[in-house]
Coordinates of C-alpha atoms in Angstrom, one line a residue:
M23 CA -233.2 -178.2 -34.3
D24 CA -232.2 -178.4 -30.6
G25 CA -230.4 -175.8 -28.6
T26 CA -227.0 -177.5 -29.3
D27 CA -227.6 -177.5 -33.0
H28 CA -228.6 -173.9 -32.9
Y29 CA -225.3 -173.1 -30.9
R30 CA -223.1 -174.9 -33.4
D31 CA -224.6 -173.1 -36.4
L32 CA -224.6 -169.9 -34.6
S33 CA -220.8 -170.4 -33.8
I34 CA -220.1 -171.0 -37.5
K35 CA -221.9 -167.9 -38.5
C36 CA -220.2 -166.0 -35.8
E37 CA -216.7 -167.1 -36.9
L38 CA -217.6 -166.1 -40.5
N39 CA -219.0 -162.6 -39.6
I40 CA -216.2 -161.8 -37.1
F41 CA -213.7 -162.7 -39.7
T42 CA -215.3 -160.6 -42.3
L43 CA -215.6 -157.6 -39.7
Y44 CA -212.1 -158.2 -38.6
R45 CA -210.9 -158.1 -42.3
K46 CA -212.8 -155.0 -43.1
R47 CA -211.3 -153.2 -39.9
I48 CA -207.7 -154.3 -40.9
D49 CA -208.3 -153.0 -44.5
S50 CA -209.6 -149.8 -43.2
S51 CA -206.7 -149.4 -40.8
E52 CA -204.1 -150.0 -43.4
K53 CA -205.8 -147.6 -45.7
C54 CA -205.8 -145.1 -42.9
A55 CA -202.0 -145.6 -42.3
R56 CA -201.2 -145.0 -45.8
I57 CA -203.3 -141.8 -46.1
K58 CA -202.0 -140.4 -42.7
K59 CA -198.3 -141.5 -42.6
K60 CA -197.2 -138.2 -41.6
R61 CA -199.7 -138.2 -38.5
I62 CA -198.8 -141.5 -37.3
L63 CA -197.2 -140.3 -34.3
D64 CA -200.2 -138.4 -33.2
T65 CA -201.5 -139.7 -29.9
R66 CA -205.0 -140.4 -31.4
D67 CA -203.4 -142.4 -34.1
L68 CA -201.4 -144.4 -32.0
S69 CA -204.6 -145.0 -29.8
K70 CA -206.4 -146.3 -33.1
V71 CA -203.5 -148.6 -33.7
D72 CA -203.7 -150.0 -30.2
K73 CA -207.3 -150.5 -30.5
T74 CA -206.9 -152.3 -33.8
A75 CA -204.3 -154.6 -32.3
E76 CA -206.5 -155.2 -29.3
S77 CA -209.5 -155.9 -31.5
R78 CA -207.4 -158.5 -33.4
F79 CA -206.5 -160.2 -30.2
I80 CA -210.0 -160.4 -29.1
C81 CA -211.3 -161.6 -32.5
F82 CA -208.7 -164.5 -32.6
A83 CA -209.3 -165.3 -29.1
F84 CA -213.0 -165.4 -29.5
L85 CA -212.4 -167.6 -32.7
F86 CA -210.2 -170.1 -30.7
I87 CA -212.7 -170.4 -28.1
M88 CA -215.6 -171.0 -30.6
R89 CA -213.6 -173.5 -32.4
I90 CA -212.7 -175.4 -29.2
K91 CA -216.5 -175.5 -28.1
R92 CA -217.4 -176.6 -31.5
R93 CA -214.9 -179.4 -31.4
E94 CA -216.3 -180.4 -28.0
M95 CA -219.9 -180.5 -29.3
N96 CA -218.8 -182.6 -32.1
M97 CA -217.1 -185.3 -29.9
F98 CA -219.3 -188.3 -29.2
D99 CA -219.0 -191.5 -27.6
V100 CA -221.5 -193.2 -30.1
V101 CA -222.3 -192.2 -33.6
I102 CA -225.2 -194.0 -35.2
I103 CA -225.3 -193.8 -38.9
G104 CA -229.0 -194.2 -40.2
A105 CA -232.4 -193.1 -38.7
G106 CA -234.7 -195.8 -39.8
V107 CA -236.3 -198.1 -37.3
T108 CA -233.1 -200.0 -36.7
G109 CA -230.9 -197.0 -36.0
S110 CA -233.8 -195.3 -34.1
A111 CA -234.4 -198.3 -31.9
I112 CA -230.6 -198.4 -31.2
A113 CA -230.6 -194.8 -30.4
R114 CA -233.4 -195.1 -27.9
E115 CA -231.8 -198.1 -26.1
I116 CA -228.5 -196.3 -25.9
S117 CA -230.2 -193.3 -24.5
R118 CA -230.7 -195.5 -21.3
Y119 CA -227.1 -195.0 -20.5
K120 CA -224.6 -192.0 -19.5
L121 CA -223.3 -191.6 -23.1
K122 CA -223.0 -188.8 -25.5
A123 CA -224.6 -190.1 -28.7
C124 CA -225.8 -188.8 -32.0
V125 CA -227.6 -190.1 -35.1
I126 CA -226.5 -189.0 -38.7
E127 CA -229.2 -189.4 -41.3
K128 CA -228.7 -188.2 -45.0
E129 CA -232.5 -187.9 -45.6
E130 CA -234.6 -184.8 -44.2
D131 CA -236.4 -186.9 -41.7
V132 CA -236.3 -190.1 -39.7
C133 CA -238.1 -193.2 -41.4
N134 CA -237.3 -191.8 -44.8
E135 CA -236.3 -195.0 -46.8
T136 CA -236.7 -198.8 -46.0
S137 CA -238.7 -198.2 -42.9
K138 CA -241.2 -196.2 -44.6
A139 CA -242.1 -198.6 -47.4
N140 CA -242.7 -202.2 -46.2
S141 CA -245.3 -204.6 -45.2
A142 CA -245.9 -203.2 -41.6
I143 CA -246.0 -206.7 -40.3
I144 CA -244.8 -207.9 -36.8
H145 CA -244.0 -211.6 -37.8
A146 CA -244.5 -214.5 -35.5
G147 CA -241.0 -215.9 -36.2
F148 CA -241.7 -219.2 -37.8
D149 CA -240.1 -218.7 -41.3
A150 CA -236.3 -217.9 -40.2
V151 CA -234.0 -220.6 -40.0
P152 CA -233.4 -221.8 -36.3
G153 CA -230.2 -220.7 -35.0
T154 CA -229.9 -217.5 -37.1
M155 CA -229.8 -214.0 -35.9
K156 CA -233.2 -213.5 -37.8
A157 CA -234.9 -216.3 -35.8
K158 CA -233.6 -215.2 -32.3
L159 CA -234.2 -211.5 -32.8
N160 CA -237.6 -211.9 -34.5
V161 CA -239.1 -214.1 -31.7
M162 CA -237.5 -211.7 -29.1
G163 CA -238.7 -208.4 -30.8
N164 CA -242.3 -209.9 -31.2
A165 CA -242.5 -210.7 -27.5
M166 CA -241.5 -206.9 -26.8
M167 CA -244.0 -205.2 -29.0
D168 CA -246.9 -205.0 -26.4
R169 CA -244.6 -203.1 -24.1
I170 CA -243.0 -201.1 -26.7
A171 CA -246.4 -200.1 -28.1
E172 CA -247.6 -198.8 -24.7
E173 CA -244.4 -197.0 -23.7
L174 CA -244.1 -195.3 -27.2
D175 CA -247.8 -194.7 -27.8
I176 CA -247.9 -196.4 -31.2
P177 CA -250.7 -198.4 -33.0
F178 CA -250.2 -202.2 -32.8
K179 CA -252.5 -205.1 -33.1
R180 CA -252.1 -208.9 -32.8
N181 CA -254.4 -209.9 -35.8
G182 CA -252.7 -213.2 -36.3
S183 CA -251.2 -214.5 -39.6
L184 CA -252.1 -217.4 -42.0
V185 CA -249.7 -219.2 -44.3
V186 CA -252.0 -220.7 -46.8
C187 CA -251.6 -223.9 -49.0
T188 CA -253.4 -224.5 -52.1
K189 CA -254.2 -227.6 -54.1
E190 CA -251.2 -227.5 -56.3
Q191 CA -248.9 -227.1 -53.2
D192 CA -247.5 -229.8 -50.8
P193 CA -249.1 -229.3 -47.3
E194 CA -245.8 -230.6 -45.9
G195 CA -244.4 -227.2 -46.4
L196 CA -246.8 -226.0 -43.6
Q197 CA -245.4 -228.7 -41.3
V198 CA -241.8 -227.6 -42.0
L199 CA -242.8 -224.1 -41.1
M200 CA -244.5 -225.2 -37.9
E201 CA -241.6 -227.2 -36.7
R202 CA -239.3 -224.5 -37.6
G203 CA -241.5 -222.1 -35.6
K204 CA -241.6 -224.3 -32.6
K205 CA -237.8 -224.7 -32.5
N206 CA -237.7 -220.8 -32.7
G207 CA -239.9 -220.6 -29.7
V208 CA -243.1 -219.4 -31.4
P209 CA -246.2 -220.0 -29.3
G210 CA -249.6 -221.2 -30.4
L211 CA -249.0 -222.5 -34.0
Q212 CA -251.6 -224.7 -35.4
I213 CA -252.7 -226.2 -38.9
L214 CA -256.1 -225.3 -39.8
D215 CA -258.1 -227.2 -42.4
R216 CA -260.3 -225.4 -44.9
E217 CA -263.5 -225.4 -42.9
A218 CA -261.8 -223.8 -39.9
L219 CA -260.2 -221.2 -42.4
I220 CA -263.4 -220.2 -44.1
E221 CA -265.0 -219.5 -40.8
K222 CA -262.2 -217.3 -39.9
E223 CA -261.4 -215.8 -43.4
P224 CA -264.4 -216.2 -45.8
N225 CA -262.7 -214.5 -48.7
L226 CA -259.8 -217.0 -49.0
A227 CA -259.3 -218.2 -52.5
D228 CA -261.3 -221.4 -53.5
D229 CA -258.1 -223.4 -54.1
V230 CA -256.8 -222.8 -50.5
T231 CA -256.9 -226.2 -48.7
C232 CA -255.2 -225.6 -45.2
A233 CA -253.0 -223.0 -43.6
L234 CA -250.6 -222.4 -40.7
W235 CA -252.2 -220.2 -38.1
A236 CA -249.9 -218.0 -35.9
P237 CA -251.9 -216.0 -33.4
T238 CA -248.8 -213.8 -32.1
G239 CA -248.4 -212.3 -35.7
G240 CA -249.3 -208.6 -35.7
I241 CA -249.6 -205.3 -37.7
V242 CA -248.2 -201.9 -36.7
C243 CA -247.5 -198.4 -38.1
P244 CA -243.9 -198.4 -39.2
F245 CA -243.9 -194.5 -39.4
H246 CA -245.0 -194.2 -35.8
M247 CA -242.9 -197.1 -34.5
T248 CA -239.8 -195.4 -36.0
M249 CA -240.6 -191.9 -34.9
G250 CA -241.7 -193.2 -31.4
Y251 CA -238.1 -194.6 -31.0
A252 CA -236.5 -191.6 -32.4
E253 CA -238.5 -189.0 -30.3
N254 CA -237.9 -190.9 -27.3
A255 CA -234.1 -191.1 -28.0
Y256 CA -234.1 -187.3 -28.6
E257 CA -236.0 -186.6 -25.5
N258 CA -233.3 -188.6 -23.6
G259 CA -230.4 -186.8 -24.9
V260 CA -229.5 -188.3 -28.3
R261 CA -228.8 -185.6 -30.9
F262 CA -230.0 -186.0 -34.6
F263 CA -228.3 -184.7 -37.5
L264 CA -230.6 -184.8 -40.4
N265 CA -230.0 -183.9 -44.0
T266 CA -226.4 -184.9 -43.2
K267 CA -224.3 -187.3 -45.3
V268 CA -221.4 -189.1 -44.2
E269 CA -218.7 -188.5 -46.7
K270 CA -215.6 -190.2 -45.2
L271 CA -214.8 -192.3 -42.4
E272 CA -211.2 -192.5 -40.8
K273 CA -210.0 -194.9 -38.0
T274 CA -207.9 -192.9 -35.4
G275 CA -206.2 -194.0 -32.2
E276 CA -209.0 -192.8 -30.0
G277 CA -211.7 -194.0 -32.2
F278 CA -213.1 -192.5 -35.6
K279 CA -213.4 -189.4 -37.6
V280 CA -216.6 -188.9 -39.5
Q281 CA -216.6 -186.3 -42.1
V282 CA -220.0 -185.2 -43.0
H283 CA -221.9 -182.7 -45.3
H284 CA -225.0 -180.9 -44.2
A285 CA -227.1 -180.6 -47.3
D286 CA -229.5 -178.1 -45.9
T287 CA -226.8 -175.5 -44.9
G288 CA -223.9 -176.7 -47.3
V289 CA -221.7 -176.9 -44.3
D290 CA -218.9 -179.5 -44.1
E291 CA -217.6 -180.7 -40.8
T292 CA -215.9 -183.5 -38.8
I293 CA -217.5 -185.4 -36.1
E294 CA -215.3 -187.6 -33.6
T295 CA -216.6 -190.5 -31.9
K296 CA -215.4 -193.6 -29.9
L297 CA -217.7 -196.0 -31.5
I298 CA -219.6 -196.3 -34.9
V299 CA -222.9 -198.1 -35.1
N300 CA -223.6 -198.8 -38.7
A301 CA -227.4 -199.0 -39.2
A302 CA -227.4 -197.5 -42.8
G303 CA -229.9 -199.9 -44.4
V304 CA -229.1 -200.6 -48.2
Y305 CA -225.9 -198.5 -47.8
A306 CA -224.5 -200.3 -44.9
D307 CA -222.1 -202.3 -46.8
E308 CA -220.5 -199.0 -48.2
I309 CA -220.2 -197.8 -44.6
N310 CA -218.6 -201.1 -43.4
N311 CA -216.3 -201.4 -46.4
Q312 CA -214.7 -197.9 -45.9
L313 CA -213.2 -199.2 -42.8
S314 CA -213.2 -203.0 -42.7
D315 CA -211.3 -205.5 -44.9
R316 CA -214.0 -208.0 -44.1
K317 CA -216.3 -206.8 -46.9
L318 CA -220.1 -206.8 -46.9
H319 CA -222.2 -207.0 -49.9
I320 CA -225.8 -205.8 -49.7
T321 CA -228.3 -206.2 -52.7
A322 CA -231.3 -203.9 -52.7
R323 CA -234.3 -206.1 -53.3
K324 CA -237.4 -203.9 -54.5
G325 CA -240.9 -204.7 -53.3
E326 CA -244.0 -203.0 -54.8
Y327 CA -247.2 -202.7 -53.1
M328 CA -250.8 -201.5 -53.6
L329 CA -252.7 -199.6 -50.8
L330 CA -256.5 -199.9 -51.0
D331 CA -259.3 -197.7 -49.6
K332 CA -260.5 -198.0 -46.0
T333 CA -264.1 -199.1 -47.4
V334 CA -262.4 -202.6 -48.2
G335 CA -260.0 -202.4 -45.1
D336 CA -261.8 -205.4 -43.6
Y337 CA -261.7 -207.7 -46.6
V338 CA -259.4 -209.8 -44.5
K339 CA -258.7 -209.8 -40.8
S340 CA -255.6 -211.7 -40.6
T341 CA -252.4 -211.2 -42.5
I342 CA -252.5 -213.7 -45.4
F343 CA -249.2 -215.1 -46.4
Q344 CA -248.4 -217.5 -49.2
L345 CA -245.8 -220.3 -48.7
P346 CA -242.4 -218.7 -49.0
S347 CA -239.8 -219.0 -51.5
K348 CA -236.0 -218.1 -51.4
M349 CA -237.0 -214.6 -52.6
G350 CA -239.2 -214.0 -49.6
K351 CA -242.5 -214.7 -48.1
G352 CA -244.5 -214.0 -51.4
V353 CA -247.4 -211.7 -52.0
L354 CA -249.4 -211.0 -48.8
V355 CA -252.7 -209.4 -48.2
T356 CA -253.2 -207.8 -45.0
P357 CA -255.2 -205.1 -43.1
T358 CA -253.3 -202.1 -41.7
V359 CA -253.6 -200.6 -38.2
H360 CA -255.2 -197.5 -40.0
G361 CA -258.0 -199.4 -41.6
N362 CA -256.7 -199.9 -45.1
L363 CA -256.0 -203.1 -47.2
L364 CA -252.4 -203.6 -48.3
V365 CA -251.4 -206.1 -51.0
G366 CA -247.8 -207.0 -52.0
P367 CA -244.8 -207.0 -52.3
T368 CA -243.0 -208.3 -55.4
A369 CA -239.3 -209.2 -54.8
V370 CA -236.9 -208.2 -57.6
N371 CA -233.1 -207.4 -57.1
V372 CA -232.0 -204.0 -58.4
E373 CA -228.5 -202.3 -58.7
D374 CA -229.9 -198.9 -58.1
K375 CA -230.3 -198.2 -54.4
G376 CA -232.7 -195.4 -55.2
A377 CA -235.0 -197.3 -57.3
V378 CA -238.2 -197.0 -55.6
N379 CA -240.4 -196.6 -58.6
T380 CA -243.4 -198.9 -59.3
T381 CA -243.8 -200.7 -62.6
M382 CA -246.6 -202.0 -64.5
D383 CA -245.1 -205.5 -64.4
G384 CA -244.7 -205.4 -60.8
L385 CA -248.3 -204.2 -60.1
D386 CA -249.7 -206.8 -62.7
Q387 CA -247.7 -209.4 -60.8
I388 CA -249.3 -208.4 -57.5
A389 CA -252.7 -208.5 -58.7
R390 CA -252.2 -212.0 -60.4
V391 CA -250.4 -213.7 -57.5
S392 CA -252.5 -212.3 -54.6
S393 CA -255.5 -214.1 -56.1
H394 CA -253.8 -217.5 -55.3
S395 CA -254.6 -216.9 -51.6
V396 CA -257.5 -214.4 -51.6
K397 CA -260.3 -214.3 -54.1
N398 CA -261.7 -211.2 -55.8
V399 CA -259.3 -208.8 -54.1
P400 CA -261.0 -205.4 -54.7
L401 CA -258.2 -203.7 -56.6
R402 CA -260.6 -201.1 -58.2
Q403 CA -260.2 -199.6 -54.7
V404 CA -256.5 -199.0 -55.0
I405 CA -255.7 -195.5 -53.8
T406 CA -252.0 -195.5 -54.3
S407 CA -249.0 -197.7 -55.0
F408 CA -245.4 -197.5 -53.7
A409 CA -242.3 -199.4 -53.5
G410 CA -239.4 -200.0 -51.0
L411 CA -236.0 -201.5 -50.9
R412 CA -234.9 -204.5 -48.5
A413 CA -231.3 -204.7 -47.7
H414 CA -230.4 -208.3 -48.6
E415 CA -226.8 -209.4 -47.5
D416 CA -225.2 -212.2 -49.3
G417 CA -225.1 -214.4 -46.1
D418 CA -228.9 -214.3 -45.8
D419 CA -228.9 -213.3 -42.3
F420 CA -228.6 -210.0 -40.1
V421 CA -225.0 -208.9 -39.5
I422 CA -224.9 -207.7 -35.9
G423 CA -221.9 -207.1 -33.8
E424 CA -218.4 -205.5 -33.5
S425 CA -216.3 -205.9 -36.7
A426 CA -213.7 -208.6 -36.3
D427 CA -210.9 -206.4 -37.7
V428 CA -212.1 -202.8 -36.8
K429 CA -212.4 -202.4 -33.1
G430 CA -215.3 -199.8 -32.3
L431 CA -217.2 -200.4 -35.5
I432 CA -220.5 -202.2 -34.8
N433 CA -222.6 -203.3 -37.7
A434 CA -226.4 -203.6 -37.7
A435 CA -226.4 -204.7 -41.2
G436 CA -228.5 -206.8 -43.8
I437 CA -231.7 -205.9 -41.7
E438 CA -234.4 -207.1 -44.3
S439 CA -237.6 -208.9 -43.3
P440 CA -238.2 -209.5 -40.3
G441 CA -236.3 -206.4 -39.7
L442 CA -239.3 -204.3 -38.5
S443 CA -240.4 -207.1 -36.2
S444 CA -236.8 -207.6 -34.8
A445 CA -236.0 -203.9 -34.5
P446 CA -236.8 -203.8 -30.6
A447 CA -234.5 -206.8 -30.0
I448 CA -231.8 -205.4 -32.2
G449 CA -231.9 -202.1 -30.2
V450 CA -231.4 -203.8 -27.0
T451 CA -228.7 -206.1 -28.4
V452 CA -226.6 -203.4 -29.9
A453 CA -227.1 -200.9 -26.9
E454 CA -225.9 -203.7 -24.6
L455 CA -222.8 -204.3 -26.6
V456 CA -222.0 -200.5 -26.7
R457 CA -222.6 -200.4 -22.7
D458 CA -220.2 -203.1 -22.4
L459 CA -217.5 -201.8 -24.7
L460 CA -217.7 -198.3 -22.9
N461 CA -218.2 -199.6 -19.4
A462 CA -221.5 -197.2 -19.4
E463 CA -223.6 -196.5 -16.4
E464 CA -227.4 -196.6 -16.6
K465 CA -229.2 -193.1 -16.1
S466 CA -231.4 -192.7 -13.2
D467 CA -233.6 -190.2 -15.0
F468 CA -234.1 -192.2 -18.4
N469 CA -237.8 -191.8 -19.3
P470 CA -239.1 -194.7 -21.5
V471 CA -242.5 -192.9 -22.2
R472 CA -243.3 -191.0 -25.4
H473 CA -246.6 -189.5 -26.0
G474 CA -247.8 -189.6 -29.6
I475 CA -250.0 -187.1 -31.6
L476 CA -253.5 -186.9 -30.2
D477 CA -256.2 -188.5 -32.2
P478 CA -259.4 -186.7 -31.8
D479 CA -261.3 -189.8 -32.9
T480 CA -260.3 -191.6 -29.6
L481 CA -262.2 -188.8 -27.5
S482 CA -265.9 -188.9 -26.8
L483 CA -267.9 -186.2 -28.2
E484 CA -268.0 -184.2 -24.9
E485 CA -264.0 -184.6 -24.8
R486 CA -263.6 -183.5 -28.3
N487 CA -266.0 -180.4 -27.9
Q488 CA -264.2 -179.4 -24.8
L489 CA -260.6 -180.0 -26.9
I490 CA -262.0 -177.6 -29.6
K491 CA -263.2 -174.9 -27.1
E492 CA -259.7 -174.9 -25.5
N493 CA -257.8 -175.2 -28.7
P494 CA -259.8 -174.2 -31.8
A495 CA -257.3 -175.7 -34.1
Y496 CA -258.7 -179.2 -33.4
G497 CA -262.0 -177.9 -35.0
N498 CA -260.4 -176.9 -38.3
I499 CA -260.4 -180.0 -40.8
I500 CA -257.4 -179.7 -43.1
C501 CA -257.5 -183.2 -44.8
R502 CA -261.1 -184.1 -45.5
C503 CA -260.2 -187.6 -46.7
E504 CA -258.8 -188.7 -43.3
M505 CA -260.3 -185.9 -41.2
I506 CA -257.0 -184.5 -39.9
T507 CA -257.3 -181.3 -38.1
E508 CA -254.9 -178.3 -37.9
G509 CA -254.3 -179.0 -34.3
E510 CA -252.7 -182.5 -35.1
I511 CA -250.6 -180.9 -37.9
L512 CA -249.3 -178.3 -35.4
D513 CA -248.2 -180.9 -33.0
A514 CA -246.5 -182.9 -35.8
I515 CA -244.6 -179.7 -36.5
H516 CA -243.8 -178.5 -32.9
R517 CA -243.0 -182.0 -31.2
P518 CA -239.4 -183.2 -31.1
L519 CA -237.8 -183.8 -34.5
G520 CA -241.0 -182.3 -36.0
A521 CA -242.0 -182.4 -39.6
R522 CA -240.6 -180.0 -42.1
S523 CA -242.1 -181.4 -45.4
L524 CA -245.3 -182.5 -46.7
D525 CA -244.3 -186.2 -46.2
G526 CA -243.2 -185.4 -42.8
V527 CA -246.7 -184.2 -41.9
K528 CA -248.3 -187.0 -43.8
R529 CA -246.3 -189.8 -41.9
R530 CA -247.0 -188.1 -38.5
T531 CA -250.5 -187.4 -39.0
R532 CA -251.9 -189.2 -42.3
A533 CA -252.9 -185.7 -43.7
G534 CA -252.6 -186.7 -47.5
M535 CA -253.0 -190.4 -47.1
G536 CA -256.6 -190.6 -48.1
R537 CA -258.3 -191.2 -51.4
C538 CA -257.2 -187.9 -53.0
Q539 CA -253.6 -188.5 -51.9
S540 CA -253.0 -184.9 -50.8
G541 CA -254.7 -183.2 -53.9
F542 CA -256.8 -180.9 -51.8
C543 CA -255.0 -180.6 -48.5
S544 CA -251.4 -180.0 -49.6
P545 CA -251.7 -176.3 -50.2
K546 CA -253.2 -175.9 -46.7
V547 CA -250.4 -177.9 -45.2
M548 CA -247.8 -175.8 -47.1
E549 CA -249.3 -172.7 -45.5
I550 CA -249.1 -174.1 -41.9
L551 CA -245.5 -175.3 -42.4
E552 CA -244.6 -171.7 -43.8
R553 CA -246.2 -170.1 -40.9
E554 CA -245.4 -172.3 -38.0
V555 CA -241.7 -173.5 -38.7
P556 CA -241.4 -170.9 -40.0
M557 CA -239.9 -171.4 -43.5
P558 CA -240.0 -169.6 -47.0
V559 CA -242.8 -171.4 -48.9
D560 CA -240.4 -171.9 -51.9
Q561 CA -238.3 -174.2 -49.6
I562 CA -241.1 -176.4 -48.7
G563 CA -240.8 -179.8 -50.4
K564 CA -242.4 -183.1 -50.5
N565 CA -239.6 -184.8 -49.0
G566 CA -236.7 -182.4 -48.3
V567 CA -234.1 -180.8 -50.2
G568 CA -234.5 -181.1 -53.8
S569 CA -238.3 -181.8 -53.7
E570 CA -239.6 -178.3 -53.6
F571 CA -242.9 -177.5 -55.2
I572 CA -242.6 -173.8 -55.7
V573 CA -240.0 -173.0 -58.4
G574 CA -240.8 -169.3 -59.1
E575 CA -243.5 -166.6 -59.4
N576 CA -245.5 -165.9 -62.7
K577 CA -246.9 -162.6 -61.1
E578 CA -246.7 -160.4 -58.1
L579 CA -249.9 -158.8 -56.6
E580 CA -249.5 -155.4 -55.1
D581 CA -251.1 -155.1 -51.6
E582 CA -254.3 -153.1 -51.9

């Protein structure tokens, strides 16, 4: 919580407390007047009446001033709805300009829905149809990634990608992809025969005959990418309202009124803004359709994945795709930037936009279909499975730009694959549109650099020993699977938009992402959160409000 958020909450509490005290004083004064009617002309009693009137005036004057200040604090140039990678990238790019902006996110943390559960791939850009927003922004975003990774201090690697063709498939499909990629401006594309493929990837399936090679394809950490964007936006002045759900949108003469509910405090309030940027993921159609007669329809498309242990993280070096279908790019096998192996996803349309459960049928499909491209995938090394939702819009393209019938409503909707790859370009595109609509000037003090959480593994032995000497917390291992130290967890909690849940710590540090999946380290992480935030242990959850672990006490121990 930043200083402004604290001031806003404090002002609400002050209003309630002042009103309560004022009410008590008035009640007391009325009671006193009833009991002492005969002494009402006494000088001392007149003095009390005068003081009561004076207090009443001061109270109402203070309340009036506080409400004005709260209204000023809740007036923005731009409100961004959604703190996934798209909304966070837009927020960061908007923070380059002299604008008052905020991000509203219904979840307890950034990167808490689609952006946390995907393939973690930076696509080269050969799959999208030329001329579409997907094609343009994918290639543009891919080209920006090296600079973004350096500025935001996030892990990113260009490992290249292969789209494989088997004996049962027509290799003409690879030619189509290559020609499409060339039209989109993807560099370095070439088709490799089996001999060249096996030299590059010896674990390809026996039926693979040839493949399209794209050297600009890459892998990234979607958690760190989203958090890097969000933290940098925050440091450059963008406010974040987490645990805050948009309840109602209203068009006004000057812009919009956004009615929100803060789940963590139970407070409802109204935020006013000149522009709205709709980056609400699978819920972007609901946001748009509250205001616009040009309706959007987004289908939640579920993809299930299996994550394998680091001991088999080098089973393939490139990202291995299968020839794509109308439902997506098929089941892939890829290394991750953290050294695991990822297999998936499925592609199933679901009505429930909260359906992120895995299924036996889905996981069986991953195991079966992945064998078409990679042989003997070591699935006995699976350490966890998960599912995510993609926001598929009926038009099968990104919907980006100002609404044709609602001035000031800017959509960044239908951001499915290649959304992660396109996020840097979407951020710039939307921010430039906002700049032009509001005639905004660039800041002279914009800082594009964000420093990530220190990874002690990147230090030499001498440097690490010196770090532990200066800060012993870096010598206390909390997560044994991933070798994550207390120092890293402290950094995750105390940095901008710091962690407030076990998942928040996990996504920032990887504490709990190893073989035991937080079975051993979660109690220690909870103790650190309780001490450092600080927050009551019974309010610490896996993933925010409603996911608390502690539900009661079975006994109390007296202090000895």
